Amino acid sequence: MSLTASATPTPAQPSHPPVSPTSSGGGGPSLSEEEKYWTANRMDNAVPLDGPPGRAPAASAPRSRPPAGTPRPEHFGGHPMVGTFFYDGKPLGGKSTYCTGSVVHTAAHDIVLTAGHCGRGLQRATHRIFVPQYRDGLSAANQPRGVFAVSQMYIDPRYAASTKKPTSDLDLAFAQVDPNSRGKVEDVTGALTFTPTTKYTHKVTVIGYPSSESVNSKHQAIRCPVTTSRLPGYRQVRMTCTGFYGGVSGGPWIEDYNRSTGTGKVVGNTGGYNGGGNDANDDWVTYAPIYGKDAKDLFNDAAAHRTVGARPPYHPSTERPVLLGSPGTWQHARLLASGDFRHTGHSGMIVVWTDGETSVYADTGATLLGTEHTLVAATP
């Protein structure tokens, strides 16, 4: 059963009068300085943070071909509450970088969700902004809803960027952003509802801004409706949909999604194991942490503008896929081998039995290995 952190907000309807934009609460550049810094050319040439070789845009095909029937995303004009973060590299003047983010409802009306590995980059940056419903070719000063300077980041201190370790379950972050001349970000854009959950199967729409160049020359948002399954051994979910190249990190996974308003319950964000993708960095296999107690605690800190305190050691999931049949069945197994044989992001298992039969079990993404399929019949 899902536990909703707060009431579902309505679409963008300014509920407070516009306020004067302020300088970054962290002592960073003012909004006017950010608008001058982020020219259309600088944003257009920003590189995605999550762009390892196989996941970066390229004219060549992905490392492995997706299974038949894998969904393809839709390019669309985006929603006000989903946009992109842009931030400068280090040292100052280094390559500019971007990720996807989404506004989530809080009483403060100034919090944006993204991935933890994006948050680490934002933490170190000097120039850092959130651009709702980003429009390619326009400078910061000319974006339809303006831009919002990032003043503070909230990240679980146990998280290490782009790891394959259990703490990849903590790959989320929240940015507190200053108002612009139109008001606070949530009043300008509307918001999603941050929604902790204990389930791994969800019907969601995943949104992100993949890199430009050959795969997304207009730098549009993409969305893909999918059903998630569990990433075994982690508190994460997975989905398959082509086109999720670098730049999509931090994008929301939205349950009860309204295509017209963009509203819904965000139950995950692109990220997690390996920064959100499988070991081959295929564009069609994508992961997201789901939001348990640790995520809810971090959300509460961000919503209250509270310093993130020390956390106890992280206790990873202890659930693993289990074998079908009785223990007696497996006494007749001579050889066992596991691997991602179908390139789906799930590890299956091949078994050679004492009678010479060879079987394969596909991992279903739950905690139970799937049906047995015979590859080689038993020796007569």
Short mmCIF file of C-alpha atoms in Angstrom, two decimals, residues 1 47 51 66 103 161-163 219 225 232 237 246 254 263:
data_model
loop_
_atom_site.label_atom_id
_atom_site.label_comp_id
_atom_site.label_asym_id
_atom_site.label_seq_id
_atom_site.Cartn_x
_atom_site.Cartn_y
_atom_site.Cartn_z
CA MET A 1 0.00 0.00 0.00
CA VAL A 47 26.75 17.74 -21.45
CA GLY A 51 26.65 9.84 -20.15
CA PRO A 66 16.25 -4.41 -27.14
CA VAL A 103 8.94 20.04 -8.61
CA ALA A 161 27.62 8.86 -6.65
CA SER A 162 26.98 6.34 -9.45
CA THR A 163 27.85 3.29 -7.38
CA HIS A 219 16.23 18.79 -26.77
CA PRO A 225 4.26 4.61 -20.05
CA PRO A 232 16.62 -8.04 -7.58
CA VAL A 237 12.58 -0.79 -9.77
CA GLY A 246 22.29 10.57 -20.89
CA ILE A 254 4.86 9.12 -12.15
CA THR A 263 0.28 15.85 -12.27
#
